[in-house]
Coordinates of C-alpha atoms in Angstrom, one line a residue:
X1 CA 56.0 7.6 -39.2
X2 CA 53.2 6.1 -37.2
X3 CA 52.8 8.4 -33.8
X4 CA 54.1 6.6 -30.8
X5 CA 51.7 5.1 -28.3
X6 CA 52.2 7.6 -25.7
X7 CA 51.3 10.8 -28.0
X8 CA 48.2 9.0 -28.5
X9 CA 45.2 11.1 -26.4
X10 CA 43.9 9.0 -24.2
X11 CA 40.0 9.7 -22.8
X12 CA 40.8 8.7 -19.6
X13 CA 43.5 11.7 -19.2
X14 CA 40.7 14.2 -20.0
X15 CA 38.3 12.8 -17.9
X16 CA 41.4 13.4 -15.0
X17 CA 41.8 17.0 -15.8
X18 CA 39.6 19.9 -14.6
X19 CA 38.4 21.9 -17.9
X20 CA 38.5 25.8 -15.6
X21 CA 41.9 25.0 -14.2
X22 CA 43.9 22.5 -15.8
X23 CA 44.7 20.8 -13.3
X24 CA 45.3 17.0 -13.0
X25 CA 44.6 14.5 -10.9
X26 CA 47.7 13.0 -11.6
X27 CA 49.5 16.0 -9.6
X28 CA 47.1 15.8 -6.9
X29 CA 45.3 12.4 -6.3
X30 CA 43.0 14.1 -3.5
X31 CA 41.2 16.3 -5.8
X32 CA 37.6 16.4 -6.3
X33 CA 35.4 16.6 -9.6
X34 CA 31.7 17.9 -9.5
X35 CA 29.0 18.5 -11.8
X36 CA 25.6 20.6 -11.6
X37 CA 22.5 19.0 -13.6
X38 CA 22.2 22.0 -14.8
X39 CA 24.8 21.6 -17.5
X40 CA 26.8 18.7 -16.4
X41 CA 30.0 20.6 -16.6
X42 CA 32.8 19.2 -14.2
X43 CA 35.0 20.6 -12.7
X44 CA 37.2 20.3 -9.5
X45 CA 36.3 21.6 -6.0
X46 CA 38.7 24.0 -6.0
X47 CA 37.1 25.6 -9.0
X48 CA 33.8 25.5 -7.5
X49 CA 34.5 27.1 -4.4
X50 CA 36.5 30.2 -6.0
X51 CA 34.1 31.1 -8.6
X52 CA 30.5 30.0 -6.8
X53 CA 30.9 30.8 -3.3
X54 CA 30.0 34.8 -3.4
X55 CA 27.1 34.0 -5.2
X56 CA 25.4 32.6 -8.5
X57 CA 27.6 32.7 -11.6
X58 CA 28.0 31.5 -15.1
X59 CA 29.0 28.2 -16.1
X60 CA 33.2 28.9 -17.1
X61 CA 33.4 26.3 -19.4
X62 CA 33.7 27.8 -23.2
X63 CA 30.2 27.9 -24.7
X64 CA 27.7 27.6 -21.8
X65 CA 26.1 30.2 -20.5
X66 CA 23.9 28.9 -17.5
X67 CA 23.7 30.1 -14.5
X68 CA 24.8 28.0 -11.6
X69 CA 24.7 27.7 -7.8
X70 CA 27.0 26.2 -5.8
X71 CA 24.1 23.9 -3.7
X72 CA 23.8 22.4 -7.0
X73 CA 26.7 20.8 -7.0
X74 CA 27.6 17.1 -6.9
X75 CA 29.4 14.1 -7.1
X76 CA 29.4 12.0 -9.9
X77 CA 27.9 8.9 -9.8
X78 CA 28.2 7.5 -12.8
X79 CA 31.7 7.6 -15.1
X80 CA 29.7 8.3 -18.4
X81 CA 28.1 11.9 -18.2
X82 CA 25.6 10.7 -20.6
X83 CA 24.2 8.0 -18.2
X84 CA 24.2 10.3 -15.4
X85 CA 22.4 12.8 -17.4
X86 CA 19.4 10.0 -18.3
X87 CA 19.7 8.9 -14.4
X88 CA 18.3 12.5 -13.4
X89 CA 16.0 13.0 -15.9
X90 CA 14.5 9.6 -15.6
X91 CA 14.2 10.5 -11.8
X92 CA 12.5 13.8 -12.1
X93 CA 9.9 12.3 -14.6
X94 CA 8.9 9.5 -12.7
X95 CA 8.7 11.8 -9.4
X96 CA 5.7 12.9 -11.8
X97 CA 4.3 10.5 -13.8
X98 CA 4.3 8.3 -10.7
X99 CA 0.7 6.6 -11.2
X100 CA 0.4 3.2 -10.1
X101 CA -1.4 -0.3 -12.0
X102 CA -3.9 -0.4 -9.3
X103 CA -5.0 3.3 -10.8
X104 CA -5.9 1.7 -14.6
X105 CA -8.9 0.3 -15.6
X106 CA -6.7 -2.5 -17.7
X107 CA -3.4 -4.2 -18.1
X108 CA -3.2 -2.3 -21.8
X109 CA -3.7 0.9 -20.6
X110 CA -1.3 0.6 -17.7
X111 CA 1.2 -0.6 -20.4
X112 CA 0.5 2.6 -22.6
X113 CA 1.3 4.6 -19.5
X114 CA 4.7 3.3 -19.3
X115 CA 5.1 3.5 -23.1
X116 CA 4.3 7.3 -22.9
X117 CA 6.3 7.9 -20.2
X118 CA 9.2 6.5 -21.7
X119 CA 8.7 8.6 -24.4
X120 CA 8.9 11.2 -22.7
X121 CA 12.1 10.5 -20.8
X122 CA 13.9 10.1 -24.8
X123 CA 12.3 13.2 -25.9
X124 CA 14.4 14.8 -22.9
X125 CA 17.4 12.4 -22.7
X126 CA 17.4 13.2 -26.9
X127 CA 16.7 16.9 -27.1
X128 CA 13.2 16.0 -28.9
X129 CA 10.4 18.5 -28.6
X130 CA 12.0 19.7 -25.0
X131 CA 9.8 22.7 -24.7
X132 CA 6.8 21.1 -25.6
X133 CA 7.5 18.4 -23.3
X134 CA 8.3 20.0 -20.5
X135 CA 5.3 22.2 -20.3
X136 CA 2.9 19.2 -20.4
X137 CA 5.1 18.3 -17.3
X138 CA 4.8 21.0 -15.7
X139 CA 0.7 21.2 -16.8
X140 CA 0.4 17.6 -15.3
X141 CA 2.1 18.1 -12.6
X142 CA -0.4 21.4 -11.3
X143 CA -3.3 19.0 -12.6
X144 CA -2.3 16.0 -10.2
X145 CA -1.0 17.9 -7.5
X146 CA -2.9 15.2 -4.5
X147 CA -2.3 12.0 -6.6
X148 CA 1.2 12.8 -7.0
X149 CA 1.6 13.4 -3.6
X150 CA -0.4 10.3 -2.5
X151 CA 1.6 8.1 -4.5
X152 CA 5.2 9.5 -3.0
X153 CA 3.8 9.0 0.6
X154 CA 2.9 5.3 -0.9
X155 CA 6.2 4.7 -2.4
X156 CA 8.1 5.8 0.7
X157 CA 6.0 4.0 2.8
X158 CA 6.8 0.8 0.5
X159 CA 10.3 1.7 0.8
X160 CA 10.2 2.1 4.4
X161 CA 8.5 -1.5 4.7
X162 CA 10.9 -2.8 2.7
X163 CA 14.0 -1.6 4.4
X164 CA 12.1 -2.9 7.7
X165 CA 11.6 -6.2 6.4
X166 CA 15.3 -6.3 5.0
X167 CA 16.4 -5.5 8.3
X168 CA 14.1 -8.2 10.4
X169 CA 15.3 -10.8 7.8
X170 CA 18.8 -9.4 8.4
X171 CA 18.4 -10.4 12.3
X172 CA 16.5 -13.7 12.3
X173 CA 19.4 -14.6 10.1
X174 CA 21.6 -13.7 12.8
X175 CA 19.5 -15.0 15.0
X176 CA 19.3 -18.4 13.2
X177 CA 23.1 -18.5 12.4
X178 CA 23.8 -17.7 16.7
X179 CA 21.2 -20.6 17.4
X180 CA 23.0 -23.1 15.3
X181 CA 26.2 -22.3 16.6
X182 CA 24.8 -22.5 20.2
X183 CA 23.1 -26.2 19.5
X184 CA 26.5 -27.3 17.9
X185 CA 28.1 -26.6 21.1
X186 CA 26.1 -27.9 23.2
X187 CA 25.9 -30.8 21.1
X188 CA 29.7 -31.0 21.5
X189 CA 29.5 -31.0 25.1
X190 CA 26.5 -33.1 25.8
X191 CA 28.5 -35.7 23.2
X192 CA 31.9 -35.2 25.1
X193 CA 29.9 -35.5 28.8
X194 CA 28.1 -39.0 27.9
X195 CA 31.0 -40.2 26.6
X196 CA 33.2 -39.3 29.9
X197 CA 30.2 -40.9 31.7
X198 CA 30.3 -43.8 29.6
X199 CA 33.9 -44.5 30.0
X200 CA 33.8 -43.8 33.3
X201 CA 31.0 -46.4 34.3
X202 CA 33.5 -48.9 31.8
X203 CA 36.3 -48.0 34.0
X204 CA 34.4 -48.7 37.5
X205 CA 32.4 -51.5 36.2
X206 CA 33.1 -55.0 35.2
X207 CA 34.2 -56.3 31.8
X208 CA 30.3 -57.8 31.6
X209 CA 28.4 -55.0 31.9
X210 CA 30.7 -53.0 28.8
X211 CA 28.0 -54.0 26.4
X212 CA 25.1 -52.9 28.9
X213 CA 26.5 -49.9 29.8
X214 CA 27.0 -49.2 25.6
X215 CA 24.2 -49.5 24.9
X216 CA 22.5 -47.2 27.5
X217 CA 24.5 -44.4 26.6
X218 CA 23.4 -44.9 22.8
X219 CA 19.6 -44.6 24.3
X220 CA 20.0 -41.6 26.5
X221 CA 22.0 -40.0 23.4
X222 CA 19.1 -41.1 21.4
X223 CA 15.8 -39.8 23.8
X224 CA 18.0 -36.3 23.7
X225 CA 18.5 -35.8 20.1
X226 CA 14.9 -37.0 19.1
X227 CA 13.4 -34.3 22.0
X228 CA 15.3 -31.3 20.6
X229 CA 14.7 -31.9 17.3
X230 CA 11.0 -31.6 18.4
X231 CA 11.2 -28.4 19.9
X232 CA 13.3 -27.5 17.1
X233 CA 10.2 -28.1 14.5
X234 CA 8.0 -26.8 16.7
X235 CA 9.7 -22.9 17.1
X236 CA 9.5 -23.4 13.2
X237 CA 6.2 -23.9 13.2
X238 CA 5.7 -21.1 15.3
X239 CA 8.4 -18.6 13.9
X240 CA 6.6 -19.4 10.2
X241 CA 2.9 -18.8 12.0
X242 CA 4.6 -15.5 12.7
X243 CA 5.4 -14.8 9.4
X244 CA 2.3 -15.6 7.6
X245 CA 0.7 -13.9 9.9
X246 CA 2.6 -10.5 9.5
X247 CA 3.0 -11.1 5.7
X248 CA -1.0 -10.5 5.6
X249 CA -1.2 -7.2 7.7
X250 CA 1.4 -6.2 5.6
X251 CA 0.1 -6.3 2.4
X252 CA -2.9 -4.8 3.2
X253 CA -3.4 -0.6 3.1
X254 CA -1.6 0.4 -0.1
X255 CA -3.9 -1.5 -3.0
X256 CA -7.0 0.2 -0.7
X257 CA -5.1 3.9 -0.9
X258 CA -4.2 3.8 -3.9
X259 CA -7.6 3.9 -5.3
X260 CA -7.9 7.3 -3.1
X261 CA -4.6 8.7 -5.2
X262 CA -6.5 10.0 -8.5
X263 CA -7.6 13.4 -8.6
X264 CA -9.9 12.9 -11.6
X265 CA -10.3 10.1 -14.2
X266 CA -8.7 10.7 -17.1
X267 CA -6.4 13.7 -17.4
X268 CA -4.7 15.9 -20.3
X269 CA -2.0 13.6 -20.3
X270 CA -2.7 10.1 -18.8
X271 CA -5.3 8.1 -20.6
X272 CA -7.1 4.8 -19.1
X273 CA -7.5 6.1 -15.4
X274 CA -10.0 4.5 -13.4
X275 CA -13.2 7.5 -12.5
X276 CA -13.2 8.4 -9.0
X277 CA -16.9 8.4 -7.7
X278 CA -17.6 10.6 -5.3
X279 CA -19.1 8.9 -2.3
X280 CA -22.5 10.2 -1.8
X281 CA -22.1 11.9 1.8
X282 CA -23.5 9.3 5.4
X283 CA -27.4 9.8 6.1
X284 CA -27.4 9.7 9.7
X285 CA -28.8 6.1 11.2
X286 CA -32.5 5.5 10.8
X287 CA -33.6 3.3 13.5
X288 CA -38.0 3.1 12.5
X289 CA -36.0 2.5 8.5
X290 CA -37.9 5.5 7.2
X291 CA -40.9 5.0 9.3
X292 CA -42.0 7.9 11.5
X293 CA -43.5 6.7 14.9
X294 CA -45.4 9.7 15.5
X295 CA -46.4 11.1 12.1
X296 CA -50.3 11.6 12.3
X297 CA -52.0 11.8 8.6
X298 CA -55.7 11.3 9.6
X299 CA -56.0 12.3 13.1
X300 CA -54.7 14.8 16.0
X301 CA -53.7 14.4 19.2
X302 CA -55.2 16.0 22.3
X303 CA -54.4 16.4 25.4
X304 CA -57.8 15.5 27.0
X305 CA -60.6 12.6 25.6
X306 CA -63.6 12.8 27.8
X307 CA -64.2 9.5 29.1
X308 CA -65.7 7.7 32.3
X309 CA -63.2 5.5 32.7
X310 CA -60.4 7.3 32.2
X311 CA -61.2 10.8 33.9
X312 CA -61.2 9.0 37.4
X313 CA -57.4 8.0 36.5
X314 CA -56.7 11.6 35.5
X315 CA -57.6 12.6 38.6
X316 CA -55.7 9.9 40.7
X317 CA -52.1 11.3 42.2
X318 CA -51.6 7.3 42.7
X319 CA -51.9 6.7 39.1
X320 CA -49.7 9.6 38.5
X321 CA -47.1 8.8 40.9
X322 CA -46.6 5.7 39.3
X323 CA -45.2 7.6 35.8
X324 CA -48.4 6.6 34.3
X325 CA -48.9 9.0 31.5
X326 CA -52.6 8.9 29.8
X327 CA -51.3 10.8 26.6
X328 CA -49.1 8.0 26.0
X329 CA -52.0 5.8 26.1
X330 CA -54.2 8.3 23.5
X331 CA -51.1 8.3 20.9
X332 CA -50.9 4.4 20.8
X333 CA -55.1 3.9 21.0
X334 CA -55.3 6.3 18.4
X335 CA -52.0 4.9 16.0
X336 CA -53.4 1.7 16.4
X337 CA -57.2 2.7 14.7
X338 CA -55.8 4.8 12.3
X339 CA -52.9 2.5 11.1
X340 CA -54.8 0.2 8.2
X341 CA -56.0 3.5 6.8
X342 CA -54.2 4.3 3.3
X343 CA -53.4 0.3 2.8
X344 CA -55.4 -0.7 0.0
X345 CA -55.1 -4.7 0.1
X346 CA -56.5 -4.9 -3.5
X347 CA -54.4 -2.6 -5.3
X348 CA -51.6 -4.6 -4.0
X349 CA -52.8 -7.8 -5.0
X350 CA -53.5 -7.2 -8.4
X351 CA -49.6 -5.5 -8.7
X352 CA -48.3 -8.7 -7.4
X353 CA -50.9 -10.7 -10.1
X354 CA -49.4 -8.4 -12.4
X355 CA -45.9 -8.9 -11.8
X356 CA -46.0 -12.8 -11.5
X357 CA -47.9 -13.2 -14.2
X358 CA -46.1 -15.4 -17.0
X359 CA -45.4 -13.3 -20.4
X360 CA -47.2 -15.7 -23.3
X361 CA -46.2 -14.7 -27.1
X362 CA -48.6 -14.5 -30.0
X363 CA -47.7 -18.0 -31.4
X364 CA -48.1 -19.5 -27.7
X365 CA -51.9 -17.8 -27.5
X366 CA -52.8 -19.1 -30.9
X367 CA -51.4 -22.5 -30.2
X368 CA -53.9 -22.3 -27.2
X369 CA -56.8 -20.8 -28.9
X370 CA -56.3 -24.0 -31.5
X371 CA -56.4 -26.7 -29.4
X372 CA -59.2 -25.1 -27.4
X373 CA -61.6 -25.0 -30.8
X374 CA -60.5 -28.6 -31.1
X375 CA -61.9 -29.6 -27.7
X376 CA -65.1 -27.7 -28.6
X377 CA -65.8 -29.4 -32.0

């Protein structure tokens, strides 16, 4: 005798009872079920709060022997354990392995990236090589610890953006949607006004002046349409400026940090990273551009040069007053004389002969050689 349809277990009635207590959600629709990613056990609140509030404990279902804590604990998302499971793990990893396309020297090793970080999200999903796997995690992760860090600030910043911009669009639609239901009405009542007016000048006119009177309210109509439907193409024109323009500072800033995310260039783990160069640290600023003013290689500088002209100045307080300074006038006499010394004109014109020179081959000088014997004889 075939069993009847309602002996038949049904997963859906497991999933409703908690697996510590038995209980049912059947008999109480407000209960609760909660899992820890430690184990992914569930179990109802109830349960949770009598075994885990004194402290950490062991997992009560039969066969698992983890310790849990009750801050662990949390709703399920998803109905499928399995799925929630992959959800976590695939979160964790990518908290990690977070590197971004701009860090890769080329689109293939940017795909092997994600390759091998999938792989490494089934070898944990799948139970495959889990120790192995998680210590060149955990290796990567104490490797990388500024470039993953750089790359979370990025992504929330991105995130941020994005919720900022989702919110903006959000408004201007509400925005747009309140300005089109404002022009409708007054569209309405601008319609309903000219056509009181018109049927009231009908009414106090003459039966002449109907078609007159028509056709003037047609043209006022007309002039008022035609003017707001310029300044309606011109706030577009303005509101889209606006955009463009805010769409560009936008997309500037994270391409240029994330070339400052990498710690090194290629790690343990991660093949194809671009190498971070050191940037060779700011000279300070060189007005003379590696000349120096008052570097003397074939002369000193004294304080006093006997001379008949210039000892009466010396001696003049009306010079002096003046800020007239005779040293300043030995360093530049004496700058001046000296300066051609060490510049050896010749030398430098037969390195520039040298350089500009034109390279000939051997088949090119015998070629020339040839035809000048030819000329000779």
């Amino acid at each position: 005798m075939p069993p009847s349809r309602g002996s038949i277990p049904h997963r859906g009635d497991e999933d409703e009872v908690c697996p510590v207590c038995k209980s049912s959600r059947y008999l109480n629709p407000d209960m609760r079920f909660l899992i820890n990613p430690e184990c992914y056990h569930k179990m109802c609140e109830s349960c949770v709060d009598r075994i885990f509030s004194s402290g950490p404990a062991n997992c009560p279902v039969a066969g698992c022997h983890k310790t849990l804590r009750k801050n662990r604990f949390r709703k399920q998302t998803f109905e499928d354990i399995g799925v929630e499971r992959e959800v976590d793990i695939r979160r964790r990893v990518m908290q990690i392995l977070n590197r971004r396309e701009e860090e890769f020297d080329s689109k293939r090793a940017w795909d092997d990236f994600l390759e091998q970080r999938e792989e490494i999200i089934a070898n944990l999903v799948h139970g495959t090589d889990v120790a192995k796997t998680e210590a060149n995690l955990q290796r990567y992760a104490a490797e990388n610890v500024r470039s993953i860090r750089t790359n979370q600030a990025l992504e929330a910043q991105e995130a941020s953006s994005f919720q900022e911009r989702q919110t903006q669009e959000q408004e201007l639609a509400r925005i747009r949607r309140e300005a089109a239901r404002q022009e409708y009405e007054n569209k309405r009542r601008e319609l309903l006004a000219e056509r009181e007016d018109v049927l009231t000048r009908l009414a106090a006119g003459r039966p002449a002046d109907a078609a007159a009177i028509t056709r003037e309210g047609q043209k006022v109509l007309l002039k008022k349409s035609s003017a707001r439907r310029s300044e309606e193409e011109r706030i577009r024109q303005k509101q889209a400026a606006l955009r463009s323009s805010e769409a560009k500072k936008g997309g500037q800033g994270p391409a240029a940090a994330a070339e400052k995310a990498g710690d090194s260039g290629d790690s343990g783990l991660i093949k194809g990273l671009k190498r971070i160069k050191t940037p060779e640290p700011e000279k300070p600023y060189d007005p003379f551009g590696g000349l120096v003013p008052n570097k003397r290689d074939y002369y000193i500088l004294r304080d006093h040069y006997p001379s008949s002209y210039l000892d009466p100045i010396r001696d003049d307080t009306r010079m002096q007053a003046g800020g007239y300074d005779l040293r300043e006038y030995y360093s530049r006499t004496l700058l001046e004389a000296f300066a051609g010394l060490g510049c050896f004109i010749d030398d430098e014109i037969s390195k520039r002969d040298a350089t500009n020179k034109p390279v000939t081959t051997e088949r090119a000088t015998a070629a020339a050689a040839t035809d000048a014997s030819m000329k000779t004889g």
